[in-house]
CSV table of C-alpha atoms and ligand atoms in Angstrom, one decimal:
chain,number,residue,atom,x,y,z
A,13,MET,CA,99.4,96.9,82.5
A,14,ARG,CA,97.3,93.7,82.2
A,15,THR,CA,94.5,92.4,84.3
A,16,GLN,CA,91.6,90.0,83.9
A,17,VAL,CA,88.9,92.3,85.1
A,18,CYS,CA,89.3,96.2,85.0
A,19,ILE,CA,86.8,97.8,87.3
A,20,ILE,CA,85.9,101.5,86.9
A,21,GLY,CA,84.9,103.1,90.3
A,22,ALA,CA,86.1,102.4,93.9
A,23,GLY,CA,82.7,102.8,95.4
A,24,PRO,CA,80.9,100.0,97.4
A,25,SER,CA,80.2,98.1,94.1
A,26,GLY,CA,83.6,98.2,92.7
A,27,LEU,CA,85.3,97.3,96.0
A,28,LEU,CA,83.0,94.4,96.7
A,29,LEU,CA,83.4,93.0,93.3
A,30,SER,CA,87.1,93.2,93.3
A,31,GLN,CA,87.3,91.9,96.9
A,32,LEU,CA,85.1,88.7,95.9
A,33,LEU,CA,86.8,88.0,92.7
A,34,HIS,CA,90.4,88.2,94.3
A,35,ARG,CA,89.3,85.6,96.8
A,36,GLN,CA,88.7,83.3,94.0
A,37,GLY,CA,91.9,84.0,92.3
A,38,ILE,CA,90.7,86.4,89.7
A,39,ASP,CA,92.8,89.4,89.1
A,40,THR,CA,91.5,93.0,89.0
A,41,ILE,CA,92.6,96.5,88.8
A,42,VAL,CA,90.1,99.2,90.2
A,43,LEU,CA,90.4,102.8,88.8
A,44,GLU,CA,89.0,105.6,90.9
A,45,ARG,CA,88.7,109.2,89.9
A,46,LYS,CA,88.8,110.6,93.4
A,47,THR,CA,90.8,109.6,96.6
A,48,LYS,CA,89.9,107.1,99.2
A,49,ASP,CA,89.1,109.8,101.7
A,50,TYR,CA,86.8,111.6,99.3
A,51,VAL,CA,84.9,108.3,98.8
A,52,LEU,CA,84.7,107.8,102.6
A,53,GLY,CA,83.4,111.3,103.1
A,54,ARG,CA,80.2,110.8,101.3
A,55,ILE,CA,77.2,110.1,103.6
A,56,ARG,CA,74.8,107.6,102.2
A,57,ALA,CA,72.1,105.3,103.6
A,58,GLY,CA,72.7,102.4,105.9
A,59,VAL,CA,70.2,99.5,105.7
A,60,LEU,CA,71.5,96.2,104.5
A,61,GLU,CA,69.4,93.4,103.4
A,62,ARG,CA,70.1,89.9,104.5
A,63,GLY,CA,71.5,88.9,101.1
A,64,PHE,CA,74.0,91.8,101.3
A,65,VAL,CA,75.1,90.9,104.8
A,66,ASP,CA,75.8,87.3,103.4
A,67,LEU,CA,77.8,88.7,100.6
A,68,MET,CA,79.9,90.7,102.9
A,69,HIS,CA,80.7,87.7,105.0
A,70,GLU,CA,81.5,85.8,101.7
A,71,ALA,CA,84.0,88.6,100.9
A,72,GLY,CA,85.7,88.3,104.3
A,73,VAL,CA,84.6,91.6,105.4
A,74,GLY,CA,81.7,90.7,107.8
A,75,ASP,CA,83.2,90.7,111.3
A,76,ARG,CA,82.9,94.4,112.2
A,77,MET,CA,79.6,94.7,110.6
A,78,GLN,CA,78.5,91.7,112.8
A,79,ALA,CA,79.9,93.2,116.0
A,80,GLU,CA,78.9,96.8,115.5
A,81,GLY,CA,75.8,96.8,113.1
A,82,TYR,CA,72.3,96.8,114.6
A,83,VAL,CA,69.9,94.0,113.6
A,84,HIS,CA,66.5,95.5,113.0
A,85,ASP,CA,63.5,93.1,113.2
A,86,GLY,CA,60.9,95.7,112.2
A,87,THR,CA,60.1,99.4,111.3
A,88,LEU,CA,57.5,101.9,112.3
A,89,ILE,CA,55.1,103.7,109.7
A,90,ALA,CA,53.4,106.8,111.0
A,91,TYR,CA,50.5,108.6,109.4
A,92,ASP,CA,47.7,110.8,110.5
A,93,ASN,CA,48.7,111.0,114.1
A,94,ARG,CA,49.0,107.1,114.4
A,95,GLN,CA,51.8,104.6,114.0
A,96,PHE,CA,52.1,100.9,113.4
A,97,ARG,CA,55.0,98.4,113.2
A,98,ILE,CA,55.9,96.2,110.4
A,99,ASP,CA,57.4,93.1,112.0
A,100,PHE,CA,59.9,91.8,109.6
A,101,ARG,CA,60.8,88.9,111.8
A,102,ALA,CA,57.3,87.6,112.4
A,103,LEU,CA,56.2,88.2,108.7
A,104,THR,CA,59.4,87.0,106.8
A,105,ASP,CA,61.6,85.3,109.5
A,106,SER,CA,64.1,87.8,108.5
A,107,SER,CA,65.6,91.2,109.3
A,108,VAL,CA,67.9,94.0,108.1
A,109,MET,CA,71.2,95.2,109.2
A,110,VAL,CA,71.6,98.9,110.1
A,111,TYR,CA,75.4,99.7,109.3
A,112,GLY,CA,76.4,102.8,107.3
A,113,GLN,CA,77.5,102.7,103.8
A,114,THR,CA,80.7,104.6,104.9
A,115,GLU,CA,81.6,101.7,107.2
A,116,VAL,CA,80.9,99.1,104.6
A,117,THR,CA,83.2,101.0,102.3
A,118,ARG,CA,85.6,101.5,105.0
A,119,ASP,CA,85.9,97.7,105.7
A,120,LEU,CA,86.2,97.0,102.0
A,121,TYR,CA,89.1,99.4,101.6
A,122,ALA,CA,90.8,97.8,104.5
A,123,ALA,CA,90.4,94.3,103.0
A,124,ARG,CA,91.6,95.3,99.7
A,125,GLU,CA,94.6,96.8,101.2
A,126,ALA,CA,95.3,93.8,103.4
A,127,MET,CA,95.2,91.5,100.3
A,128,GLY,CA,97.4,93.9,98.3
A,129,GLY,CA,94.5,94.6,95.9
A,130,ALA,CA,95.3,97.1,93.1
A,131,ILE,CA,93.4,100.4,93.2
A,132,LEU,CA,94.7,103.5,91.3
A,133,TYR,CA,93.5,106.8,92.5
A,134,ASN,CA,93.1,110.2,91.0
A,135,VAL,CA,92.7,108.7,87.4
A,136,GLU,CA,91.4,111.0,84.8
A,137,ASP,CA,89.9,110.7,81.4
A,138,VAL,CA,89.1,107.2,81.6
A,139,GLN,CA,88.1,105.7,78.1
A,140,ILE,CA,86.9,102.2,77.6
A,141,GLN,CA,87.9,100.7,74.2
A,142,GLY,CA,87.2,97.5,72.3
A,143,VAL,CA,84.6,96.0,74.4
A,144,GLU,CA,82.7,94.8,71.4
A,145,TRP,CA,85.6,92.8,70.4
A,146,GLN,CA,87.8,90.2,72.2
A,147,THR,CA,90.4,92.6,73.4
A,148,PRO,CA,89.1,95.5,75.5
A,149,PHE,CA,91.6,97.9,77.0
A,150,VAL,CA,91.1,101.0,79.3
A,151,GLU,CA,93.0,104.2,78.7
A,152,PHE,CA,93.3,107.0,81.2
A,153,HIS,CA,95.7,109.7,82.8
A,154,GLN,CA,97.2,109.5,86.1
A,155,ALA,CA,99.7,112.1,87.4
A,156,GLY,CA,100.1,113.5,83.9
A,157,GLN,CA,100.9,110.2,82.3
A,158,CYS,CA,99.0,108.3,79.7
A,159,LYS,CA,98.3,104.8,80.8
A,160,ARG,CA,96.6,101.7,79.4
A,161,ILE,CA,95.2,98.6,80.9
A,162,ASP,CA,94.4,95.5,78.6
A,163,CYS,CA,91.8,93.0,80.2
A,164,ASP,CA,89.3,90.4,79.5
A,165,TYR,CA,86.3,92.3,80.8
A,166,VAL,CA,85.5,95.9,81.9
A,167,VAL,CA,83.0,96.5,84.8
A,168,GLY,CA,81.4,100.0,85.1
A,169,CYS,CA,80.9,100.6,88.8
A,170,ASP,CA,81.4,104.3,88.4
A,171,GLY,CA,78.1,105.6,89.6
A,172,PHE,CA,75.3,107.6,87.9
A,173,HIS,CA,77.7,110.2,86.5
A,174,GLY,CA,80.5,107.8,85.4
A,175,VAL,CA,81.7,107.1,81.9
A,176,SER,CA,80.8,103.4,81.5
A,177,ARG,CA,77.1,103.7,80.8
A,178,LYS,CA,77.8,106.4,78.1
A,179,THR,CA,80.4,104.2,76.3
A,180,ILE,CA,77.5,102.0,75.3
A,181,PRO,CA,76.2,103.7,72.0
A,182,ASP,CA,72.8,105.4,72.3
A,183,ALA,CA,71.3,103.2,69.7
A,184,LYS,CA,72.3,100.1,72.0
A,185,ARG,CA,70.7,101.2,75.1
A,186,GLN,CA,67.3,102.3,76.5
A,187,GLU,CA,66.9,104.7,79.5
A,188,PHE,CA,63.8,104.8,81.8
A,189,GLU,CA,63.5,107.6,84.2
A,190,LYS,CA,61.2,109.3,86.6
A,191,VAL,CA,62.2,112.5,88.6
A,192,TYR,CA,60.2,113.3,91.7
A,193,PRO,CA,59.0,116.8,92.4
A,194,PHE,CA,60.9,117.1,95.9
A,195,GLY,CA,64.1,116.3,97.6
A,196,TRP,CA,65.2,115.0,101.0
A,197,LEU,CA,66.9,117.3,103.4
A,198,GLY,CA,69.2,115.1,105.5
A,199,VAL,CA,70.9,115.9,108.8
A,200,LEU,CA,73.4,113.9,110.7
A,201,SER,CA,73.8,114.6,114.4
A,202,GLU,CA,75.7,113.2,117.3
A,203,THR,CA,72.5,112.6,119.3
A,204,PRO,CA,70.8,109.3,120.5
A,205,PRO,CA,68.3,108.1,117.8
A,206,VAL,CA,64.7,108.9,118.8
A,207,HIS,CA,63.8,105.3,118.5
A,208,HIS,CA,65.5,101.9,118.4
A,209,GLU,CA,64.0,101.2,114.9
A,210,LEU,CA,63.4,103.6,111.9
A,211,ILE,CA,60.3,105.7,111.8
A,212,TYR,CA,58.9,106.4,108.1
A,213,ALA,CA,56.3,109.2,108.6
A,214,ASN,CA,53.6,110.4,106.1
A,215,SER,CA,52.6,113.8,107.4
A,216,GLU,CA,50.3,116.5,105.9
A,217,ARG,CA,53.4,118.7,105.9
A,218,GLY,CA,55.4,116.1,104.0
A,219,PHE,CA,57.5,113.0,104.6
A,220,ALA,CA,59.9,112.5,107.4
A,221,LEU,CA,62.3,109.6,108.3
A,222,CYS,CA,64.0,108.9,111.6
A,223,SER,CA,67.1,106.7,111.1
A,224,MET,CA,70.4,106.2,112.9
A,225,ARG,CA,74.0,105.0,112.5
A,226,ASN,CA,74.8,104.1,116.1
A,227,GLU,CA,73.7,104.8,119.7
A,228,ASN,CA,75.0,108.3,119.5
A,229,LEU,CA,74.7,109.2,115.8
A,230,SER,CA,71.3,109.8,114.3
A,231,ARG,CA,70.3,110.5,110.7
A,232,TYR,CA,67.0,112.3,110.1
A,233,TYR,CA,65.3,113.4,106.8
A,234,ILE,CA,62.4,115.7,105.7
A,235,GLN,CA,61.0,116.1,102.3
A,236,CYS,CA,61.6,119.6,100.9
A,237,PRO,CA,61.1,121.5,97.7
A,238,LEU,CA,63.8,121.1,95.0
A,239,ASP,CA,64.5,124.9,94.9
A,240,GLN,CA,65.8,124.9,98.5
A,241,LYS,CA,69.4,124.9,99.7
A,242,PRO,CA,70.8,123.3,102.9
A,243,ASP,CA,71.7,126.8,104.1
A,244,ASP,CA,68.1,127.8,103.8
A,245,TRP,CA,67.5,125.5,107.0
A,246,SER,CA,69.0,126.5,110.4
A,247,ASP,CA,69.4,123.5,112.8
A,248,ALA,CA,66.5,124.9,114.8
A,249,ALA,CA,64.3,125.2,111.8
A,250,PHE,CA,65.1,121.7,110.8
A,251,TRP,CA,64.4,120.3,114.2
A,252,GLU,CA,61.1,122.1,114.5
A,253,GLU,CA,59.8,120.8,111.2
A,254,LEU,CA,60.9,117.4,111.9
A,255,LYS,CA,59.0,117.4,115.2
A,256,ARG,CA,55.8,118.5,113.3
A,257,ARG,CA,56.0,115.6,111.0
A,258,ILE,CA,56.6,112.7,113.3
A,259,PRO,CA,54.2,111.3,115.9
A,260,GLU,CA,53.8,113.5,118.9
A,261,GLU,CA,55.1,111.0,121.4
A,262,ALA,CA,58.4,110.7,119.4
A,263,ALA,CA,58.7,114.5,118.9
A,264,GLU,CA,58.6,114.8,122.7
A,265,ARG,CA,61.4,112.3,123.2
A,266,LEU,CA,63.4,113.7,120.2
A,267,ILE,CA,66.9,114.8,121.4
A,268,THR,CA,68.3,117.6,119.1
A,269,GLY,CA,71.9,118.8,118.8
A,270,PRO,CA,74.1,120.5,116.2
A,271,SER,CA,74.0,119.2,112.7
A,272,ILE,CA,77.4,117.7,111.6
A,273,GLU,CA,76.3,117.3,108.0
A,274,LYS,CA,73.4,118.7,106.2
A,275,SER,CA,72.6,118.1,102.4
A,276,ILE,CA,69.7,117.8,100.0
A,277,ALA,CA,69.4,114.9,97.7
A,278,PRO,CA,67.0,114.9,94.7
A,279,LEU,CA,64.8,111.7,94.2
A,280,ARG,CA,65.1,109.8,90.9
A,281,SER,CA,64.1,106.4,89.6
A,282,PHE,CA,66.3,105.5,86.7
A,283,VAL,CA,67.2,102.2,84.8
A,284,THR,CA,69.4,101.6,81.7
A,285,GLU,CA,68.9,98.4,79.5
A,286,PRO,CA,70.7,96.4,78.9
A,287,MET,CA,73.4,96.2,81.7
A,288,ARG,CA,76.0,94.4,79.4
A,289,TRP,CA,77.5,95.5,76.1
A,290,GLY,CA,79.9,92.9,74.7
A,291,ARG,CA,82.6,92.6,77.3
A,292,LEU,CA,81.4,95.8,79.4
A,293,PHE,CA,79.2,95.1,82.5
A,294,LEU,CA,77.5,98.0,84.4
A,295,CYS,CA,76.8,97.5,88.3
A,296,GLY,CA,75.2,99.6,90.8
A,297,ASP,CA,74.4,103.3,90.3
A,298,ALA,CA,76.0,103.2,86.8
A,299,ALA,CA,73.0,101.3,85.7
A,300,HIS,CA,70.1,102.2,88.0
A,301,ILE,CA,69.0,104.8,90.7
A,302,VAL,CA,66.0,104.4,93.1
A,303,PRO,CA,64.6,107.0,95.4
A,304,PRO,CA,65.9,106.3,99.0
A,305,THR,CA,62.6,105.6,100.4
A,306,GLY,CA,63.0,101.7,100.4
A,307,ALA,CA,66.7,101.9,101.3
A,308,LYS,CA,67.5,99.9,98.1
A,309,GLY,CA,70.3,101.8,96.5
A,310,LEU,CA,73.1,100.0,97.9
A,311,ASN,CA,71.4,96.7,98.2
A,312,THR,CA,70.4,96.7,94.5
A,313,ALA,CA,74.1,97.4,93.7
A,314,ALA,CA,74.9,94.4,95.9
A,315,SER,CA,72.6,92.0,93.9
A,316,ASP,CA,74.4,93.2,90.6
A,317,ILE,CA,77.7,92.3,92.1
A,318,TYR,CA,76.3,88.9,93.2
A,319,TYR,CA,75.2,88.0,89.8
A,320,LEU,CA,78.3,89.2,88.1
A,321,TYR,CA,80.7,87.7,90.7
A,322,HIS,CA,79.0,84.3,90.1
A,323,GLY,CA,79.1,84.7,86.3
A,324,MET,CA,82.8,85.4,86.5
A,325,VAL,CA,83.5,82.5,88.7
A,326,GLN,CA,81.5,80.3,86.4
A,327,HIS,CA,83.5,81.6,83.5
A,328,TYR,CA,87.0,81.6,84.9
A,329,LEU,CA,86.8,78.5,87.2
A,330,HIS,CA,84.4,76.3,85.5
A,331,LYS,CA,84.7,77.5,81.9
A,332,ASP,CA,80.9,78.1,81.6
A,333,GLY,CA,79.8,81.3,80.1
A,334,GLU,CA,76.1,81.0,81.2
A,335,GLY,CA,76.2,83.4,84.0
A,336,LEU,CA,78.0,86.1,82.1
A,337,GLU,CA,75.6,85.7,79.1
A,338,ARG,CA,72.6,86.0,81.4
A,339,TYR,CA,73.9,88.7,83.7
A,340,SER,CA,72.0,91.5,82.2
A,341,GLU,CA,68.6,89.6,82.2
A,342,LYS,CA,69.1,88.3,85.8
A,343,ALA,CA,70.3,91.7,87.3
A,344,LEU,CA,67.5,93.6,85.6
A,345,ALA,CA,64.8,91.2,86.8
A,346,ARG,CA,65.7,92.0,90.4
A,347,VAL,CA,66.4,95.8,89.6
A,348,TRP,CA,62.9,96.3,88.3
A,349,LYS,CA,61.4,94.8,91.4
A,350,ALA,CA,63.4,97.1,93.6
A,351,GLU,CA,62.5,100.0,91.5
A,352,ARG,CA,58.8,99.1,91.9
A,353,PHE,CA,59.1,98.9,95.6
A,354,SER,CA,61.0,102.2,96.0
A,355,TRP,CA,58.5,104.0,93.7
A,356,TRP,CA,55.4,102.5,95.7
A,357,MET,CA,57.0,103.5,99.0
A,358,SER,CA,57.8,107.0,97.8
A,359,ASN,CA,54.2,107.4,96.4
A,360,LEU,CA,52.9,106.1,99.7
A,361,LEU,CA,54.8,108.6,102.0
A,362,HIS,CA,55.4,111.9,100.2
A,363,GLN,CA,53.2,114.9,99.6
A,364,TYR,CA,53.1,115.7,95.9
A,365,PRO,CA,52.9,119.3,94.9
A,366,ASP,CA,49.9,118.5,92.5
A,367,GLN,CA,48.3,116.0,94.8
A,368,GLY,CA,44.5,116.6,94.9
A,369,ALA,CA,42.1,115.7,97.7
A,370,PHE,CA,41.3,112.3,96.0
A,371,ASP,CA,45.0,111.4,95.8
A,372,ARG,CA,45.4,112.1,99.4
A,373,LYS,CA,42.4,109.9,100.3
A,374,MET,CA,44.0,107.1,98.3
A,375,GLN,CA,47.2,107.5,100.1
A,376,LEU,CA,45.4,107.3,103.5
A,377,ALA,CA,43.4,104.2,102.3
A,378,ASP,CA,46.6,102.6,101.2
A,379,LEU,CA,48.1,103.3,104.6
A,380,ALA,CA,45.1,102.1,106.5
A,381,TYR,CA,45.1,98.9,104.5
A,382,LEU,CA,48.8,98.3,105.2
A,383,GLU,CA,48.0,99.0,109.1
A,384,GLN,CA,45.2,96.4,109.0
A,385,SER,CA,46.2,93.7,106.6
A,386,LYS,CA,48.8,91.0,107.4
A,387,VAL,CA,49.2,90.3,103.6
A,388,ALA,CA,50.0,94.0,102.7
A,389,GLN,CA,52.4,94.1,105.6
A,390,THR,CA,54.1,90.8,104.4
A,391,SER,CA,54.5,92.3,101.1
A,392,LEU,CA,56.2,95.4,102.4
A,393,ALA,CA,58.3,93.2,104.7
A,394,GLU,CA,59.3,90.8,102.0
A,395,ASN,CA,60.6,93.6,99.8
A,396,TYR,CA,62.2,95.6,102.6
A,397,VAL,CA,64.3,92.8,103.8
A,398,GLY,CA,65.2,91.9,100.3
A,399,LEU,CA,63.8,89.6,97.6
A,400,PRO,CA,65.9,86.5,97.0
A,401,TYR,CA,68.8,86.8,94.5
B,601,APR,N1,86.6,107.1,86.4
B,601,APR,C1,86.9,106.5,87.6
B,601,APR,N2,86.0,106.5,88.6
B,601,APR,C2,84.9,107.2,88.5
B,601,APR,C3,84.5,107.8,87.4
B,601,APR,C4,85.3,107.7,86.2
B,601,APR,N3,85.1,108.4,85.2
B,601,APR,N4,83.3,108.3,87.6
B,601,APR,C5,83.0,108.0,88.7
B,601,APR,N5,83.9,107.2,89.4
B,601,APR,C6,83.8,106.8,90.7
B,601,APR,C7,83.3,107.7,91.7
B,601,APR,O1,84.2,108.7,92.2
B,601,APR,C8,82.8,106.9,92.9
B,601,APR,O2,83.8,106.6,93.9
B,601,APR,O3,83.0,105.7,90.9
B,601,APR,C9,82.4,105.5,92.1
B,601,APR,C10,81.0,105.3,92.1
B,601,APR,O4,80.5,105.0,93.4
B,601,APR,P1,79.0,105.2,93.9
B,601,APR,O5,78.4,106.4,93.2
B,601,APR,O6,78.9,105.0,95.3
B,601,APR,O7,78.2,104.0,93.2
B,601,APR,P2,78.2,102.4,93.5
B,601,APR,O8,79.7,101.9,93.9
B,601,APR,O9,77.5,101.7,92.5
B,601,APR,O10,77.5,102.3,94.8
B,601,APR,C11,76.2,102.0,95.1
B,601,APR,O11,74.1,102.8,95.5
B,601,APR,O12,72.2,104.1,95.9
B,601,APR,C12,73.6,104.0,96.1
B,601,APR,O13,74.1,105.2,98.0
B,601,APR,C13,74.2,104.0,97.3
B,601,APR,O14,76.4,104.9,96.5
B,601,APR,C14,75.7,103.7,96.7
B,601,APR,C15,75.5,103.1,95.3
B,602,PHB,C1,69.6,106.2,106.2
B,602,PHB,O1,69.7,105.9,107.4
B,602,PHB,O2,70.2,107.1,105.6
B,602,PHB,C2,68.4,105.8,105.5
B,602,PHB,C3,67.7,104.7,106.1
B,602,PHB,C4,66.5,104.3,105.4
B,602,PHB,C5,66.2,104.9,104.2
B,602,PHB,C6,67.0,105.8,103.5
B,602,PHB,C7,68.0,106.3,104.3
B,602,PHB,O3,65.0,104.4,103.5
C-alpha cells in the first residue's frame, strides 16, 4: 500500500487531520489499534475553543455541533462560600462551545466514511521506519497478516501510550513532566445540569466541577486521592461529597440520579520536545498532556492539527516547506501556553496534600484578586476561550 500521509491513531487528532487533508486532495491512511466503537466509548471533556469550532467547520463537520452544541459566554468560579462569573463575551468578545468529544469524534467518523476515507482498525505491532530518510514506511499486523504502507510522512496521533513518540530516539527528545498528587473522580448522569454554565469550585474539601453534555446529561467531578477506586464511591457518597464542595444554593438545586459512568483520571502535565523527527510529526496526546482543569486537552490537540494541516497544504499544494519545517516550533509555542494555563488553574482550585496554611492563604488571595480584578479575569477568559493559533 502507498499513501502520502500515514496517520497512526483514529482519535480526534488523527481523524481531524485526515479529514482536513482529504478535502485538499492529500491522501491519507489512518491506522487504529482498537475499533471505532471502542474509541467512541471513551468519555472525555467537551469544551471547544472558538479556533477548534472554526476548524470543525473548515473540515466540513460543523453542522451538528452548531445545531446541538451549547455556546457558553462565561463560567462560574466558587470558593469560600462565594461565587463569581467570568464573562468571556464581555471580556474577550468570544465564547466556547460545549459539545462532547465523543460527538466530535462521531461526526468525524461519519465524515470519513462518507468520503471513503481509509481507516484500518485492529492493527497491531505498528512500527514506524525510515522517517529520518526520504522513504518512510509503516509496518503492522492486521488479522494475522503482516502489512506495509509506504508514505511521504508519518503522523503520530496515537495518544500518550502510543508508539510514535517512542520511535524518536531517547537522545533526540526531551520530556518534561509533572504528576499531581490527586485524581478526578468523574460521574456522568442522565440528569439536568445544575447550572446552565460550568461551575469550577475550590472548596476546603477539595476541587469540584459541575459540567454538562446536554439538557439531560450532566458531568460532575470531584478531586480524590490517587489510591481510591471508582467502586470505593457509591453514587450516594459521590452526590453527598459533591454537594459539600459546591455553593449551597447550587447544592440545594442539584438533581441527582444513577451514574451511567464513573471513573478516576490522574492529573498530569507532560510535554515532549521536539514534536518532529525527520518525516515523523507528533500531534495531540502523543506529544503532550494537560491536567483537565482548563479543558485544554482536546483543544491543544486541535491547534497541533491546525499547524500541521497548514504545513502539509503549503508543502503539497504550494511547494513551500516552511510550514512543515517550523511545525514543532509553532506547535510547542502554543502548547506551553496551554500547559501554563492548565497548571495555573489546577494550582488555583485544588487542595494539595502538603498544602500549608500559607499556601492556602495564597490560593484565597489569588481567588479574591481574580474576583475583583477585570485584568485578572480577562487573562483567564482569554486563555479559556483559546489563544490565537
Ligand atoms: N497503533 C495504532 N493506534 C494506536 C496505537 C498504536 N500503537 N496506540 C494508540 N493508538 C490509538 C488509540 O487507540 C486511540 O484511538 O490512537 C488513538 C489516540 O487517541 P487519543 O488518545 O484520544 O488522542 P488524540 O487523538 O491526540 O486526542 C486528543 O486530547 O486530552 C485529550 O481527551 C483529549 O483524547 C483527547 C486528546
Ligand atoms: C467535562 O465536561 O468533562 C469537562 C469540562 C471542563 C473541564 C474538564 C472537563 O475543565
